[in-house]
XYZ file of C-alpha atoms in Angstrom:
634
model
C -0.045 0.024 0.006
C 0.955 3.619 -0.135
C 2.305 5.570 2.808
C 5.151 5.102 5.088
C 5.638 3.987 8.798
C 2.663 6.242 9.851
C -0.188 8.222 8.495
C -3.702 7.733 7.058
C -4.093 5.283 4.120
C -7.211 5.462 1.964
C -8.244 3.263 -1.017
C -9.569 4.887 -4.218
C -13.380 4.426 -4.309
C -14.311 1.507 -6.572
C -10.655 0.431 -6.884
C -8.993 -0.722 -3.698
C -5.910 -1.643 -5.746
C -4.970 2.025 -5.674
C -4.157 3.597 -2.249
C -3.014 7.008 -1.108
C -0.891 7.245 2.059
C 0.721 9.999 4.149
C 3.970 10.337 5.927
C 6.095 12.986 7.633
C 7.073 16.226 5.946
C 3.787 16.260 3.976
C 4.770 13.325 1.908
C 1.828 11.869 0.029
C 2.164 8.774 -2.098
C -0.013 6.799 -4.539
C 0.448 3.062 -4.923
C -1.109 0.913 -7.681
C -1.062 -2.785 -6.627
C -1.793 -3.997 -10.127
C 1.600 -2.780 -11.458
C 3.479 -2.054 -8.252
C 3.969 1.637 -9.244
C 4.683 3.906 -6.306
C 4.249 7.599 -7.041
C 4.624 10.730 -5.021
C 1.899 13.287 -5.245
C 2.838 15.694 -2.349
C 0.864 18.926 -2.253
C 4.149 20.743 -1.889
C 7.111 18.518 -2.632
C 9.626 20.763 -0.789
C 11.618 18.807 1.724
C 11.949 20.522 5.113
C 14.398 18.294 6.980
C 16.163 20.308 9.741
C 13.788 23.272 9.557
C 11.106 24.333 12.102
C 7.502 24.701 11.125
C 7.826 28.452 10.997
C 9.651 28.112 7.624
C 7.115 25.709 5.943
C 4.834 26.965 3.266
C 2.209 24.397 4.422
C 2.501 22.757 7.865
C 1.548 19.068 7.654
C 1.171 16.863 10.712
C 2.867 13.544 10.626
C -0.600 11.934 10.439
C -2.381 14.481 8.363
C -5.968 13.596 7.190
C -6.552 12.122 3.831
C -10.022 11.337 2.608
C -12.287 11.035 -0.529
C -15.533 12.945 -0.993
C -18.518 10.600 -0.367
C -20.215 12.476 -3.267
C -17.560 12.352 -6.023
C -15.126 9.458 -6.319
C -12.579 11.777 -8.051
C -12.406 14.317 -5.256
C -9.507 13.712 -2.858
C -8.684 15.854 0.180
C -5.709 16.295 2.404
C -4.828 18.948 5.008
C -1.912 20.871 6.257
C -2.772 24.058 8.126
C -4.952 24.570 4.989
C -7.472 22.240 3.197
C -6.292 20.979 -0.108
C -8.410 19.271 -2.875
C -7.476 17.348 -5.982
C -9.706 15.929 -8.725
C -7.049 14.114 -10.743
C -5.434 11.729 -8.230
C -3.023 14.266 -6.801
C -1.549 15.420 -10.138
C -2.519 18.890 -9.055
C -3.936 20.520 -5.981
C -6.032 23.571 -5.073
C -6.019 25.162 -1.626
C -9.592 25.752 -0.610
C -9.232 27.301 2.820
C -7.201 29.904 4.732
C -4.996 28.867 7.632
C -7.562 27.114 10.055
C -5.174 26.921 13.065
C -4.163 29.380 15.769
C -0.800 29.802 13.739
C 1.146 30.567 16.892
C 4.786 31.108 15.864
C 6.019 30.018 19.406
C 4.734 26.526 18.681
C 6.475 26.242 15.253
C 10.185 26.572 16.249
C 12.932 24.176 15.538
C 12.299 20.891 17.524
C 14.820 20.177 20.245
C 16.361 23.651 20.526
C 20.069 24.215 20.097
C 21.179 21.074 21.984
C 19.213 18.243 20.474
C 17.706 19.583 17.201
C 15.651 16.822 15.578
C 13.394 18.012 12.753
C 12.239 15.093 10.527
C 8.871 16.715 9.696
C 7.041 14.692 12.379
C 7.204 17.410 15.033
C 5.010 20.006 13.253
C 2.286 21.716 15.317
C -0.556 24.112 14.479
C -1.983 21.868 11.757
C -5.443 20.632 10.679
C -5.668 17.236 12.388
C -9.203 16.193 11.626
C -11.306 16.564 8.460
C -14.588 15.222 7.040
C -17.210 15.981 4.493
C -20.892 15.446 5.312
C -22.507 12.322 3.931
C -25.799 14.065 3.955
C -25.117 17.486 2.392
C -22.607 17.759 -0.450
C -19.911 20.479 0.049
C -20.479 20.666 3.844
C -16.836 20.477 5.124
C -15.502 20.178 8.692
C -12.013 20.810 9.908
C -10.442 20.531 13.335
C -6.835 21.587 14.285
C -4.356 20.049 16.759
C -4.361 23.373 18.582
C -8.073 23.401 19.448
C -10.048 25.063 16.620
C -13.112 23.883 14.704
C -14.186 25.307 11.316
C -17.024 24.573 9.005
C -17.788 25.459 5.312
C -21.296 25.254 3.922
C -20.301 26.056 0.420
C -17.661 23.513 -0.608
C -14.763 25.484 0.741
C -15.614 29.000 -0.535
C -16.043 30.407 2.927
C -15.197 29.044 6.408
C -16.629 29.882 9.813
C -15.010 29.222 13.188
C -17.356 27.147 15.351
C -15.060 25.981 18.120
C -17.204 24.730 21.116
C -17.231 27.142 24.001
C -15.521 25.789 27.083
C -13.127 23.660 24.986
C -9.668 24.456 26.503
C -7.083 26.019 24.218
C -4.491 23.789 22.549
C -6.840 20.786 22.657
C -6.278 18.297 19.786
C -9.315 17.690 17.714
C -8.709 13.997 16.904
C -11.846 13.017 15.028
C -14.680 14.871 13.372
C -17.841 12.765 12.684
C -20.503 14.493 10.637
C -23.779 12.666 11.244
C -24.837 10.226 8.402
C -28.450 11.043 9.364
C -28.588 14.805 9.707
C -26.634 17.569 7.932
C -26.584 19.948 10.897
C -25.307 17.374 13.361
C -21.650 16.658 13.929
C -19.721 15.003 16.729
C -16.163 15.828 18.013
C -13.736 13.738 19.991
C -10.719 15.558 21.409
C -7.906 15.004 23.844
C -5.285 16.906 25.950
C -3.300 13.985 27.526
C -0.130 15.525 26.186
C -0.883 18.489 28.446
C -1.364 16.287 31.471
C -5.187 16.472 31.093
C -6.667 12.985 30.781
C -10.338 13.967 30.860
C -12.479 12.864 27.933
C -13.651 15.641 25.526
C -16.703 14.827 23.335
C -19.057 17.327 21.878
C -22.286 17.343 19.774
C -23.816 20.055 17.616
C -27.191 19.892 15.810
C -27.114 23.349 14.320
C -23.963 23.285 12.075
C -21.662 24.249 15.041
C -23.520 27.365 16.345
C -23.978 25.553 19.676
C -22.368 22.542 21.172
C -23.221 20.184 24.046
C -20.621 18.237 25.947
C -21.431 14.560 25.959
C -19.198 12.622 28.310
C -21.702 11.298 30.882
C -20.648 7.695 31.762
C -17.130 7.764 30.459
C -14.335 7.410 33.055
C -12.957 10.679 34.326
C -9.394 9.762 33.308
C -10.347 7.768 30.153
C -9.548 10.297 27.426
C -11.388 9.987 24.080
C -9.654 9.052 20.837
C -12.607 8.829 18.435
C -16.382 8.938 18.111
C -18.611 7.443 15.386
C -22.337 7.400 14.664
C -23.955 4.212 13.365
C -25.161 4.662 9.811
C -28.031 2.250 10.432
C -29.484 3.818 13.560
C -29.573 7.561 14.373
C -28.321 8.435 17.740
C -26.365 5.099 18.244
C -22.820 6.275 18.969
C -19.489 4.567 19.561
C -16.562 6.084 21.354
C -13.009 4.795 21.437
C -10.970 5.807 24.375
C -7.508 5.024 25.816
C -8.886 1.901 27.497
C -11.552 0.568 25.139
C -14.969 1.077 23.620
C -18.196 2.836 24.865
C -21.605 2.886 23.389
C -24.527 5.431 23.633
C -28.109 4.725 22.629
C -29.311 8.286 23.133
C -27.126 10.432 20.875
C -24.382 10.781 23.515
C -26.499 11.859 26.445
C -25.111 8.825 28.373
C -22.560 6.215 27.751
C -21.954 2.650 28.893
C -18.862 0.438 28.490
C -18.893 -2.127 25.590
C -15.447 -3.723 25.982
C -16.748 -7.291 25.997
C -13.707 -9.471 25.256
C -11.602 -6.697 23.917
C -8.344 -6.307 25.859
C -7.721 -3.019 27.751
C -6.096 -1.048 24.834
C -6.278 2.317 23.131
C -8.854 2.451 20.401
C -7.834 5.111 17.905
C -10.538 4.779 15.310
C -13.669 2.822 14.456
C -15.899 2.261 11.408
C -19.268 0.666 10.921
C -19.605 -1.536 7.804
C -23.141 -0.476 6.953
C -24.327 -3.493 4.969
C -22.660 -6.023 7.157
C -23.686 -4.423 10.370
C -20.182 -4.749 11.762
C -18.102 -2.444 13.961
C -14.398 -2.534 13.029
C -12.073 -1.287 15.694
C -8.483 -0.151 15.191
C -6.460 -0.416 18.325
C -3.056 0.924 19.159
C -1.013 -2.245 19.756
C -3.729 -4.960 19.709
C -4.476 -5.195 16.012
C -7.893 -4.942 14.410
C -10.969 -6.261 16.194
C -14.535 -6.737 14.720
C -17.817 -6.789 16.585
C -19.383 -8.908 13.858
C -23.149 -8.384 14.405
C -24.641 -5.072 15.549
C -28.217 -6.261 15.074
C -29.176 -6.543 18.732
C -27.885 -2.966 19.394
C -30.384 -1.741 16.755
C -33.212 -3.563 18.443
C -32.512 -2.388 22.011
C -35.192 -0.058 23.443
C -37.023 0.484 26.678
C -39.449 -2.357 25.917
C -36.549 -4.830 25.655
C -34.702 -3.448 28.627
C -37.870 -3.794 30.808
C -38.629 -7.362 29.581
C -38.008 -10.406 31.681
C -36.768 -12.298 28.573
C -36.202 -11.368 24.996
C -35.241 -13.135 21.898
C -33.715 -10.778 19.286
C -34.448 -10.886 15.629
C -31.517 -12.739 14.063
C -29.628 -11.372 11.066
C -29.586 -13.382 7.796
C -27.345 -16.417 8.237
C -24.934 -17.077 5.314
C -24.223 -20.706 4.602
C -20.522 -20.383 3.685
C -19.895 -24.068 2.826
C -21.007 -27.572 3.718
C -18.535 -27.753 6.612
C -19.951 -24.971 8.810
C -17.592 -23.857 11.521
C -18.086 -25.968 14.577
C -16.160 -26.911 17.735
C -14.309 -29.471 15.666
C -13.149 -26.924 13.212
C -12.227 -24.421 15.886
C -10.105 -27.065 17.649
C -8.640 -28.222 14.361
C -7.305 -24.745 13.676
C -6.385 -24.122 17.270
C -8.473 -20.971 17.468
C -9.573 -19.890 20.912
C -13.208 -18.974 21.380
C -13.696 -15.280 20.640
C -10.881 -15.121 18.082
C -12.532 -16.729 15.173
C -15.465 -15.104 13.420
C -18.696 -17.074 13.943
C -20.104 -18.727 10.923
C -23.756 -19.576 11.087
C -27.000 -18.200 12.620
C -26.074 -15.702 15.451
C -28.766 -15.751 18.098
C -28.961 -13.141 20.884
C -31.163 -13.541 23.939
C -31.616 -11.396 27.014
C -32.393 -12.565 30.541
C -33.296 -9.870 33.013
C -32.777 -12.394 35.868
C -30.826 -15.650 35.944
C -32.928 -18.724 34.851
C -34.010 -20.950 37.702
C -33.644 -24.172 35.842
C -33.033 -24.402 31.994
C -32.532 -22.184 28.994
C -33.176 -23.803 25.646
C -33.155 -22.777 21.951
C -34.961 -24.859 19.453
C -34.617 -24.421 15.669
C -37.370 -25.386 13.296
C -38.243 -25.518 9.614
C -40.892 -22.983 8.784
C -43.476 -25.745 8.655
C -42.911 -26.452 12.318
C -40.651 -29.578 12.114
C -37.911 -29.316 14.691
C -34.314 -29.604 13.505
C -32.091 -29.354 16.543
C -32.274 -27.990 20.135
C -29.484 -26.596 22.413
C -29.836 -26.315 26.242
C -28.023 -25.099 29.272
C -28.328 -28.594 30.785
C -27.878 -31.156 28.000
C -25.982 -31.482 24.707
C -27.967 -31.824 21.427
C -27.694 -35.610 21.852
C -29.571 -35.380 25.125
C -26.564 -36.166 27.265
C -25.677 -33.837 30.225
C -22.795 -31.468 30.068
C -19.774 -32.416 32.199
C -16.682 -30.434 33.031
C -14.158 -30.422 30.197
C -10.743 -32.046 30.717
C -7.449 -31.849 28.911
C -7.902 -34.822 26.777
C -5.678 -35.444 23.711
C -5.987 -32.597 21.309
C -7.612 -34.337 18.326
C -9.983 -36.528 20.440
C -13.248 -34.684 20.017
C -15.326 -36.424 22.641
C -15.379 -33.708 25.263
C -18.457 -31.504 25.245
C -18.549 -28.266 23.363
C -18.828 -25.090 25.412
C -20.243 -23.518 22.293
C -23.303 -25.747 22.573
C -24.115 -24.933 26.226
C -26.469 -21.960 26.699
C -25.793 -19.367 29.402
C -28.390 -19.032 32.140
C -26.962 -15.889 33.784
C -28.694 -12.534 33.769
C -27.788 -10.298 30.779
C -27.288 -10.447 27.030
C -26.004 -13.706 25.614
C -24.935 -14.764 22.125
C -25.235 -18.310 20.642
C -24.192 -19.382 17.212
C -25.876 -22.317 15.470
C -23.458 -23.618 12.830
C -26.474 -24.528 10.592
C -25.796 -28.280 10.870
C -28.474 -30.855 11.635
C -27.759 -33.103 14.765
C -24.710 -35.273 14.451
C -24.656 -38.938 15.032
C -24.120 -40.048 18.607
C -20.832 -41.745 19.256
C -20.090 -44.231 22.078
C -18.287 -42.315 24.786
C -14.930 -44.077 24.375
C -14.837 -43.572 20.534
C -12.515 -41.190 18.705
C -13.938 -39.088 15.889
C -12.073 -36.888 13.438
C -13.421 -33.524 12.519
C -16.198 -33.522 9.911
C -16.863 -37.206 10.041
C -19.862 -37.190 12.325
C -21.358 -33.807 11.431
C -25.077 -33.606 10.373
C -25.953 -32.089 7.043
C -25.946 -28.343 6.625
C -29.343 -26.695 6.557
C -30.582 -25.769 3.065
C -31.152 -22.104 2.112
C -34.603 -20.999 3.156
C -36.670 -19.636 6.041
C -36.314 -20.992 9.537
C -37.657 -20.362 13.052
C -35.990 -20.252 16.434
C -37.796 -20.363 19.795
C -36.479 -19.416 23.194
C -37.546 -21.433 26.256
C -36.729 -20.368 29.755
C -37.632 -22.597 32.726
C -39.922 -24.690 30.524
C -41.913 -21.814 29.094
C -41.659 -20.387 25.591
C -40.487 -16.827 25.822
C -39.964 -15.681 22.204
C -40.177 -16.742 18.515
C -38.200 -15.236 15.663
C -37.963 -16.153 11.861
C -34.724 -15.800 9.961
C -33.470 -16.697 6.559
C -30.459 -18.801 5.564
C -28.818 -17.753 2.317
C -26.226 -19.561 0.213
C -22.789 -17.959 -0.077
C -23.386 -15.366 -2.828
C -20.129 -16.556 -4.460
C -21.676 -20.047 -4.982
C -24.045 -20.740 -7.888
C -25.106 -24.264 -6.916
C -28.700 -25.023 -7.830
C -31.454 -25.848 -5.288
C -31.802 -29.278 -6.852
C -27.986 -29.982 -6.406
C -28.034 -28.748 -2.871
C -30.931 -30.974 -2.108
C -29.154 -33.957 -3.591
C -26.131 -33.223 -1.254
C -28.437 -32.724 1.731
C -30.274 -36.037 1.157
C -27.036 -38.144 0.805
C -25.544 -36.510 3.836
C -28.788 -37.089 5.776
C -28.883 -40.786 4.754
C -25.238 -41.253 5.841
C -25.992 -39.618 9.126
C -28.880 -41.981 9.692
C -26.768 -44.964 8.759
C -24.180 -43.815 11.255
C -26.801 -43.555 13.951
C -28.144 -46.970 13.053
C -24.737 -48.632 13.098
C -23.834 -46.963 16.481
C -27.008 -48.353 17.992
C -25.978 -51.792 16.783
C -22.539 -51.297 18.409
C -24.209 -50.242 21.695
C -26.539 -53.183 21.578
C -23.676 -55.536 21.123
C -21.734 -54.046 24.017
C -24.931 -54.161 26.106
C -25.428 -57.832 25.533
C -21.869 -58.703 26.181
C -21.933 -56.735 29.457
C -25.129 -58.464 30.554
C -23.543 -61.879 29.988
C -20.258 -60.976 31.579
C -21.974 -59.278 34.590
C -24.262 -62.245 35.025
C -21.460 -64.786 35.071
C -19.319 -62.626 37.164
C -21.997 -62.322 39.874
C -21.408 -65.822 41.129
C -18.800 -66.269 43.800
C -18.538 -69.952 42.955
C -17.693 -70.138 39.247
C -18.324 -73.906 39.167
C -21.997 -73.079 39.390
C -21.897 -71.575 35.915
C -18.960 -73.338 34.327
C -21.151 -74.842 31.597
C -22.661 -71.379 31.025
C -19.274 -69.898 30.624
C -18.418 -72.477 27.904
C -21.721 -71.725 26.189
C -21.198 -67.941 26.394
C -17.775 -68.054 24.619
C -19.106 -68.469 21.030
C -21.779 -65.821 21.845
C -19.175 -63.325 23.122
C -16.764 -64.141 20.321
C -19.427 -63.759 17.645
C -20.558 -60.420 18.997
C -16.947 -59.158 19.263
C -16.210 -60.245 15.733
C -19.219 -58.388 14.392
C -18.391 -55.283 16.438
C -14.907 -55.356 15.027
C -16.256 -55.049 11.493
C -18.613 -52.282 12.473
C -16.163 -50.077 14.391
C -12.473 -50.231 15.253
C -12.484 -49.537 18.965
C -8.656 -49.412 19.012
C -8.719 -46.017 17.320
C -8.200 -43.518 20.080
C -6.127 -40.747 18.537
C -5.635 -38.957 15.288
C -2.886 -41.167 13.972
C -4.227 -44.585 15.280
C -5.852 -45.396 11.834
C -2.364 -45.788 10.457
C -2.043 -49.034 12.394
C -5.713 -49.909 13.154
C -7.639 -50.160 9.982
C -10.877 -48.164 9.429
C -14.100 -50.176 9.556
C -17.584 -49.507 8.267
C -18.420 -46.680 10.750
C -15.154 -44.946 10.091
C -15.654 -45.215 6.389
C -19.122 -43.779 6.679
C -17.538 -40.907 8.517
C -14.953 -40.151 5.917
C -17.562 -40.364 3.208
C -19.710 -37.900 5.232
C -16.762 -35.466 5.363
C -16.279 -35.861 1.569
C -19.913 -35.298 0.680
C -20.074 -32.033 2.899
C -16.674 -30.666 1.758
C -18.346 -27.954 -0.372
C -21.719 -26.512 -1.416
C -22.064 -28.859 -4.424
C -23.844 -32.049 -5.441
C -22.251 -35.371 -4.541
C -20.193 -37.079 -7.141
C -21.560 -40.333 -8.602
C -18.839 -42.256 -6.992
C -19.874 -40.997 -3.585
C -23.322 -42.498 -4.073
C -21.669 -45.770 -5.237
C -19.490 -45.963 -2.173
C -22.452 -45.304 -0.002
C -24.343 -48.193 -1.467
C -21.323 -50.301 -1.135
C -20.998 -49.546 2.528
C -24.688 -50.187 3.027
C -24.171 -53.743 1.602
C -21.394 -54.381 4.082
C -23.533 -53.022 6.927
C -26.552 -55.099 5.858
C -24.473 -58.200 5.812
C -23.084 -57.609 9.332
C -26.547 -56.664 10.553
C -27.829 -60.016 9.249
C -25.064 -61.783 11.106
C -25.969 -60.015 14.223
C -29.618 -60.791 13.867
C -28.615 -64.474 13.476
C -26.675 -64.343 16.725
C -29.697 -62.738 18.592
C -31.964 -65.383 17.050
C -29.772 -68.472 17.774
C -26.958 -67.996 20.219
C -28.792 -65.669 22.607
C -31.888 -67.855 22.853
C -29.611 -70.863 23.444
C -27.778 -69.142 26.297
C -31.065 -67.933 27.765
C -32.521 -71.414 27.629
C -29.582 -72.814 29.450
C -29.935 -70.077 32.030
C -33.674 -70.703 32.443
C -32.908 -74.378 33.021
C -30.950 -73.232 35.966
C -33.862 -70.873 36.934
C -31.620 -67.862 36.636
C -32.209 -64.333 35.230
C -32.509 -64.231 31.343
C -30.415 -61.871 29.090
C -32.564 -59.394 27.112
C -30.961 -57.685 24.068
C -33.680 -55.069 23.952
C -33.126 -54.273 27.575
C -29.497 -53.721 26.797
C -30.336 -51.065 24.234
C -32.673 -49.285 26.641
C -30.113 -49.334 29.391
C -27.475 -47.749 27.110
């Protein structure tokens, strides 16, 4: 990109390959990424190394403002102690303002004095430090200086009026000017004086083009000086303020503020922008990189009715189905991303609890016709099993519960992300499963419903759409073919796992029964009879699932069996938003034949060896083994 080690960088509207960037000494460069051409287009290419600001024709701050007009993609602005405008990409400039600073010569002397002179062009004072053109009224220009003055022009720079807020101390740095995106006469100012040992926040609002100003700092810490202020383009009066320690939000046009740090570290926030269409707040910190609050929808819906409600389910934003492998706990673990650092992919659901739930909070997702898809609870996982405390199991062994699936019951606002997948097959507790192999199919594009239940009572219903990734052109018919095959695989996985659990249950019944006798001679004949039964069941189980696989690399020495192969096929089918290849269907049918054969063998065991064992037990008038009871018990 253009620019040097500091300074604003702006892309050319409609062509982000071209950027303009600033640097010390008023250096302004243009960079074209398509051909790697780096060109200088300084307003006044007169190098001032070693000289104080009092000798400069135009005084530029190290981080002088650069911006494009929101009304004309060819109009580029930058500022020194004057406002400059170009209509040809910096090939020529016109100066459209007088000096809009205090122009105090005592603040423009050579830096460092006679002992340590150091004049790189980064030490210049009495400059225009903030600039913006209104997005509501063309030609309405605002300028703020680093020595505490604010000016406005209503006629595209022909004339300028000083509109500095009364009560603003002299020499205050105007850091950001934010003309309202909703009202031409409204503008917000953030300013600071920390370099003068004054760490109080300075925020102001005008609604009459700067004739009068109101200080708006109620709720911001007394020593938490302000860096920037922005108004949300989607909701009038919704403001964000970046300070030396984090982010604040105001729902009433700045009359009061509250902290909105969430999981953001304590860090200076120098600027913020709202991506209007995406409803995202992008935060630029000083030292902690960029952060994104990826869904502002609940902030737009907050009002007194919501605040006074016992419970509230917010209207979800449109969910974008990015691919067949929606981000899940497995994907997050696979890429070693901590919760909160990876952008959520799926349906983002917000719910509010005025008071903590006494028992259970539950979200249930439905098709629009009322058929339920999947539910999430504060007490149980989607498979109905209770949550247990996570432990430090082997990294790739995804049998521990997902904290992302457990709903919060505490008072306050909560966010939950459904990854758009149908319920996964339920594994035996001791089984290993690799990412993607057990996942249910991704929900098809269409309209869906979510309901909030608190302590057993329905407390809210909202409809929301799921849309396909706009970059994907797969037809509805092809997506349906993928969904149907993935669903069939998922059901076969469930069916097979139930067989495995049934086998294990029967074996356990037999072994527990025989082990319950202190005198083994009493059942010595039964032990001999049980051996072919146990051996047959173990052999069948070994063809259905390889229980020796416990880690990521175990399949290299313990061959995959039918269940594992269903799993890999499931991952292949869901690898993209596209129809399954013909060979995927062929392999599915091939696996079904193997499974059917083993199921028939199992049925034969249950119809012959189990009755024979039970008959022998009954002859001794002992308790009978029941395969169906084994399933229910599991």
